[in-house]
Amino acid sequence: MRRKGWLKSLWKYVAAAVVLIIYLLPAYVLLMTSLKTKSDMTSRLLPPENIYLENYIKVFKQSGLPRAMLNSVVITAGNLAIVIGLGCLASYPMARCKGRLSGIVKIFILGIMMIPGMSMVVGVYSILVSLNAISTYWGLITVTAAFGLPFSVYMYSNFVAAIPQSLDDAAAIDGAGVLQTFVLIILPQLKPVTVSVILMQGISCWNEYGYALYILQKPEMYNVTLAVKQYFSMAERDLNGAAASAAVAIIPVIVLYLFLQKYFVQGVLDSAVKG
């Protein structure tokens, strides 16, 4: 019976292995390419004939990637501060007010999430030019936060709606105001969904390319994606250097996910079920 049950579940393991290969293969090719010289013409799927670390040395010594990573850290941190701060504050009254207006606002937020961000690039760019926000941190932070807020509010509102109203009532009886109730009672329970927002919005902001290409026009303001793009200039396409710089750029994201994956999965599941 055990063997028969195992055979019935075999397709699950096969499907999981296929998905795993699909996701890991690009990362494997990236790593192998970063360790090869330009003259190494072996298949991308094969290890290098000789491990060549000069690509990584060049990334730190000759490219602007270290400065670009610092820029990305500043932009991502600013984005998350706005998305998390305003997102959880806006979600609390929306989740607690069960009226028609709250439902309309929620539908409106879902509608905004359906609009592709790049479809508004002309209007956004024109506004930023008039505000002298081109090649500034706050210009890109504002834009990325504006597009990230609907998702943040949606996640937080679903989570807050599942927290019993009786906790708010008990706090009110004890003399706590609305803000005190939120800070002391609701906010400590938002840890899982906050981690989910940090990972999903943080990675999205870290990998931002479309608006970064228009807004960050000075080389010293480039983020990691624009720094990697420099390896594909018309003068010389250094594919091996680009692979090395991309490998270095994704390390912070991988490390962050490894530390927060437990809360991330819990937050996504809770927000989906409670929604």
Coordinates of C-alpha atoms in Angstrom, one line a residue:
M1 CA 0.0 0.0 0.0
R2 CA 2.8 2.4 0.8
R3 CA 4.5 1.7 -2.5
K4 CA 1.2 2.3 -4.3
G5 CA 0.7 5.6 -2.5
W6 CA 4.2 6.7 -3.3
L7 CA 3.6 6.0 -7.0
K8 CA 0.5 8.1 -6.9
S9 CA 2.5 11.0 -5.5
L10 CA 5.4 10.5 -7.9
W11 CA 4.0 13.1 -10.3
K12 CA 4.2 15.7 -7.6
Y13 CA 7.9 15.1 -7.1
V14 CA 8.5 15.2 -10.9
A15 CA 6.6 18.5 -11.2
A16 CA 8.5 20.0 -8.3
A17 CA 11.8 18.9 -9.9
V18 CA 10.8 20.5 -13.2
V19 CA 9.9 23.8 -11.6
L20 CA 13.1 23.7 -9.5
I21 CA 15.2 23.2 -12.7
I22 CA 13.4 26.0 -14.5
Y23 CA 14.1 28.5 -11.7
L24 CA 17.6 27.4 -10.9
L25 CA 18.9 26.9 -14.5
P26 CA 19.2 30.7 -15.2
A27 CA 21.1 31.2 -11.9
Y28 CA 23.4 28.3 -12.7
V29 CA 24.2 29.7 -16.2
L30 CA 24.7 33.2 -14.7
L31 CA 27.3 31.8 -12.2
M32 CA 29.1 29.7 -14.8
T33 CA 29.3 32.7 -17.2
S34 CA 30.7 34.9 -14.5
L35 CA 33.5 32.5 -13.9
K36 CA 34.6 32.3 -17.6
T37 CA 36.9 34.4 -19.7
K38 CA 35.7 36.0 -23.0
S39 CA 37.8 33.5 -24.9
D40 CA 36.1 30.5 -23.2
M41 CA 33.7 29.3 -25.9
T42 CA 32.4 26.2 -24.1
S43 CA 28.7 25.7 -23.6
R44 CA 27.0 27.9 -21.1
L45 CA 25.8 24.8 -19.3
L46 CA 29.3 23.5 -18.7
P47 CA 31.7 24.6 -16.0
P48 CA 34.6 26.9 -17.0
E49 CA 37.8 25.3 -18.1
N50 CA 39.6 27.5 -15.6
I51 CA 37.9 29.5 -12.9
Y52 CA 38.4 33.2 -13.7
L53 CA 37.8 35.6 -10.8
E54 CA 39.0 38.7 -12.6
N55 CA 35.4 39.4 -13.6
Y56 CA 34.4 39.9 -9.9
I57 CA 37.6 41.9 -9.2
K58 CA 36.7 44.2 -12.1
V59 CA 33.2 44.6 -10.7
F60 CA 34.4 46.1 -7.5
K61 CA 37.4 48.0 -8.8
Q62 CA 36.5 49.3 -12.2
S63 CA 32.7 49.4 -12.4
G64 CA 30.2 51.6 -10.5
L65 CA 28.4 48.7 -9.0
P66 CA 29.4 49.4 -5.3
R67 CA 28.1 53.0 -5.6
A68 CA 25.0 51.7 -7.4
M69 CA 24.3 49.2 -4.7
L70 CA 24.5 52.0 -2.1
N71 CA 22.0 54.0 -4.2
S72 CA 19.7 51.0 -4.4
V73 CA 19.8 50.5 -0.6
V74 CA 18.8 54.2 -0.1
I75 CA 16.0 54.1 -2.6
T76 CA 14.7 50.7 -1.4
A77 CA 14.8 51.8 2.3
G78 CA 13.0 55.0 1.5
N79 CA 10.4 53.1 -0.6
L80 CA 9.7 50.6 2.2
A81 CA 9.4 53.4 4.9
I82 CA 6.6 55.0 2.9
V83 CA 4.9 51.8 1.7
I84 CA 4.9 50.2 5.2
G85 CA 4.1 53.4 7.2
L86 CA 1.3 54.7 5.0
G87 CA 0.1 51.2 4.0
C88 CA -0.6 50.0 7.6
L89 CA -2.1 53.3 8.7
A90 CA -4.5 53.4 5.7
S91 CA -5.5 49.8 6.1
Y92 CA -6.6 50.0 9.7
P93 CA -9.7 52.3 9.2
M94 CA -10.5 50.7 5.9
A95 CA -10.6 47.2 7.5
R96 CA -12.5 48.4 10.6
C97 CA -15.1 50.4 8.7
K98 CA -17.5 47.9 7.1
G99 CA -19.5 50.5 5.2
R100 CA -20.1 50.9 1.5
L101 CA -17.4 53.5 1.1
S102 CA -14.7 51.1 2.4
G103 CA -15.8 48.5 -0.2
I104 CA -15.6 51.1 -3.0
V105 CA -12.1 52.2 -1.9
K106 CA -10.9 48.6 -1.8
I107 CA -12.3 48.0 -5.3
F108 CA -10.6 51.2 -6.5
I109 CA -7.3 50.0 -5.0
L110 CA -7.6 46.7 -6.8
G111 CA -8.3 48.5 -10.0
I112 CA -5.2 50.6 -9.6
M113 CA -3.1 47.4 -9.1
M114 CA -4.2 46.3 -12.6
I115 CA -2.8 49.3 -14.4
P116 CA 0.8 48.7 -15.8
G117 CA 3.1 51.3 -14.2
M118 CA 5.0 52.0 -17.4
S119 CA 1.8 53.0 -19.2
M120 CA 2.0 56.3 -17.2
V121 CA 5.7 56.9 -17.8
V122 CA 5.2 60.1 -19.9
G123 CA 2.9 61.8 -17.4
V124 CA 5.1 60.8 -14.5
Y125 CA 8.3 61.9 -16.2
S126 CA 6.7 65.3 -17.1
I127 CA 5.7 65.9 -13.5
L128 CA 9.1 65.0 -12.2
V129 CA 10.8 67.3 -14.6
S130 CA 8.7 70.2 -13.5
L131 CA 9.6 69.4 -9.8
N132 CA 13.3 69.1 -10.6
A133 CA 13.2 65.5 -9.3
I134 CA 15.3 64.0 -12.1
S135 CA 18.5 62.2 -10.9
T136 CA 17.4 62.5 -7.3
Y137 CA 16.7 59.8 -4.7
W138 CA 13.3 61.2 -3.7
G139 CA 12.1 61.3 -7.3
L140 CA 12.4 57.5 -7.8
I141 CA 11.4 56.8 -4.2
T142 CA 8.2 58.7 -4.6
V143 CA 7.3 57.0 -7.9
T144 CA 8.1 53.4 -6.7
A145 CA 6.2 54.0 -3.4
A146 CA 3.2 55.3 -5.3
F147 CA 3.0 52.1 -7.3
G148 CA 3.7 49.9 -4.3
L149 CA 1.1 51.4 -1.9
P150 CA -2.0 49.8 -3.4
F151 CA -0.5 46.3 -2.9
S152 CA 0.6 47.2 0.6
V153 CA -2.8 48.6 1.6
Y154 CA -4.5 45.5 0.2
M155 CA -2.3 43.1 2.1
Y156 CA -2.6 45.0 5.4
S157 CA -6.3 45.5 5.2
N158 CA -7.0 41.8 4.6
F159 CA -4.8 41.0 7.6
V160 CA -6.2 43.6 9.9
A161 CA -9.8 42.6 9.0
A162 CA -9.2 39.2 10.5
I163 CA -8.1 40.6 13.9
P164 CA -11.1 40.4 16.3
Q165 CA -12.9 43.7 16.8
S166 CA -13.2 42.8 20.4
L167 CA -9.6 43.8 21.0
D168 CA -10.3 47.3 19.8
D169 CA -13.4 47.5 22.1
A170 CA -11.4 46.3 25.1
A171 CA -8.7 48.9 24.4
A172 CA -11.4 51.6 24.1
I173 CA -12.9 50.5 27.5
D174 CA -9.5 50.9 29.0
G175 CA -9.4 54.5 27.7
A176 CA -7.1 54.0 24.7
G177 CA -7.7 56.2 21.6
V178 CA -7.7 55.0 18.0
L179 CA -4.0 55.7 17.5
Q180 CA -3.1 54.1 20.8
T181 CA -5.1 51.0 19.9
F182 CA -3.5 50.7 16.5
V183 CA 0.1 51.2 17.8
L184 CA -0.2 49.0 21.0
I185 CA -2.7 46.4 19.9
I186 CA -2.8 46.0 16.1
L187 CA 0.7 46.9 15.0
P188 CA 2.5 44.2 17.0
Q189 CA 0.3 41.6 15.2
L190 CA 1.3 42.8 11.7
K191 CA 4.8 41.3 11.7
P192 CA 4.1 38.4 9.2
V193 CA 2.4 40.6 6.6
T194 CA 5.0 43.4 7.1
V195 CA 7.8 40.9 6.2
S196 CA 5.8 39.9 3.1
V197 CA 5.6 43.5 2.1
I198 CA 9.3 44.1 2.8
L199 CA 10.3 41.2 0.6
M200 CA 7.9 41.7 -2.3
Q201 CA 8.1 45.5 -2.5
G202 CA 11.8 45.6 -1.5
I203 CA 12.8 43.2 -4.3
S204 CA 10.6 45.0 -6.8
C205 CA 12.2 48.3 -5.9
W206 CA 15.7 46.8 -5.9
N207 CA 15.2 45.4 -9.4
E208 CA 13.5 48.6 -10.7
Y209 CA 14.6 49.4 -14.3
G210 CA 11.9 51.1 -16.3
Y211 CA 11.5 54.3 -14.2
A212 CA 15.1 54.2 -13.0
L213 CA 16.2 54.5 -16.7
Y214 CA 14.3 57.7 -17.1
I215 CA 14.7 59.2 -13.6
L216 CA 18.3 58.3 -12.7
Q217 CA 20.1 59.9 -15.6
K218 CA 23.5 60.7 -13.9
P219 CA 25.9 57.8 -13.7
E220 CA 26.6 58.5 -10.0
M221 CA 22.9 58.0 -9.3
Y222 CA 22.5 54.7 -11.1
N223 CA 20.9 51.8 -9.2
V224 CA 22.1 48.1 -9.6
T225 CA 20.0 47.4 -12.7
L226 CA 21.4 50.4 -14.6
A227 CA 25.0 49.5 -13.4
V228 CA 24.6 46.0 -14.9
K229 CA 23.2 47.5 -18.1
Q230 CA 26.5 49.4 -18.6
Y231 CA 28.2 46.1 -19.5
F232 CA 26.0 46.0 -22.6
S233 CA 27.2 49.3 -24.1
M234 CA 27.5 49.6 -27.9
A235 CA 31.2 49.9 -27.7
E236 CA 31.9 46.6 -25.9
R237 CA 29.5 44.0 -24.6
D238 CA 31.1 42.3 -21.7
L239 CA 28.8 39.4 -21.0
N240 CA 31.0 37.8 -18.5
G241 CA 31.4 41.0 -16.5
A242 CA 27.6 41.6 -16.7
A243 CA 27.1 38.1 -15.3
A244 CA 29.5 38.8 -12.4
S245 CA 27.9 42.1 -11.6
A246 CA 24.4 40.6 -11.7
A247 CA 25.6 37.7 -9.4
V248 CA 26.9 40.3 -6.9
A249 CA 23.7 42.4 -7.2
I250 CA 21.4 39.5 -6.3
I251 CA 23.3 38.4 -3.2
P252 CA 21.6 41.0 -0.8
V253 CA 18.2 39.9 -2.0
I254 CA 18.9 36.2 -1.5
V255 CA 20.4 36.7 2.0
L256 CA 17.3 38.8 2.9
Y257 CA 14.9 36.2 1.8
L258 CA 16.8 33.4 3.5
F259 CA 16.4 35.2 6.8
L260 CA 12.8 36.2 6.4
Q261 CA 11.3 33.3 4.4
K262 CA 9.5 31.8 7.4
Y263 CA 7.5 35.0 8.0
F264 CA 7.1 35.7 4.3
V265 CA 5.2 32.4 3.7
Q266 CA 3.1 32.9 6.8
G267 CA 2.2 36.5 5.9
V268 CA 1.2 35.6 2.3
L269 CA -0.9 32.7 3.3
D270 CA -2.6 34.6 6.1
S271 CA -3.4 37.7 3.9
A272 CA -4.7 35.4 1.1
V273 CA -6.9 33.3 3.5
K274 CA -8.1 36.3 5.5
G275 CA -9.0 38.3 2.4

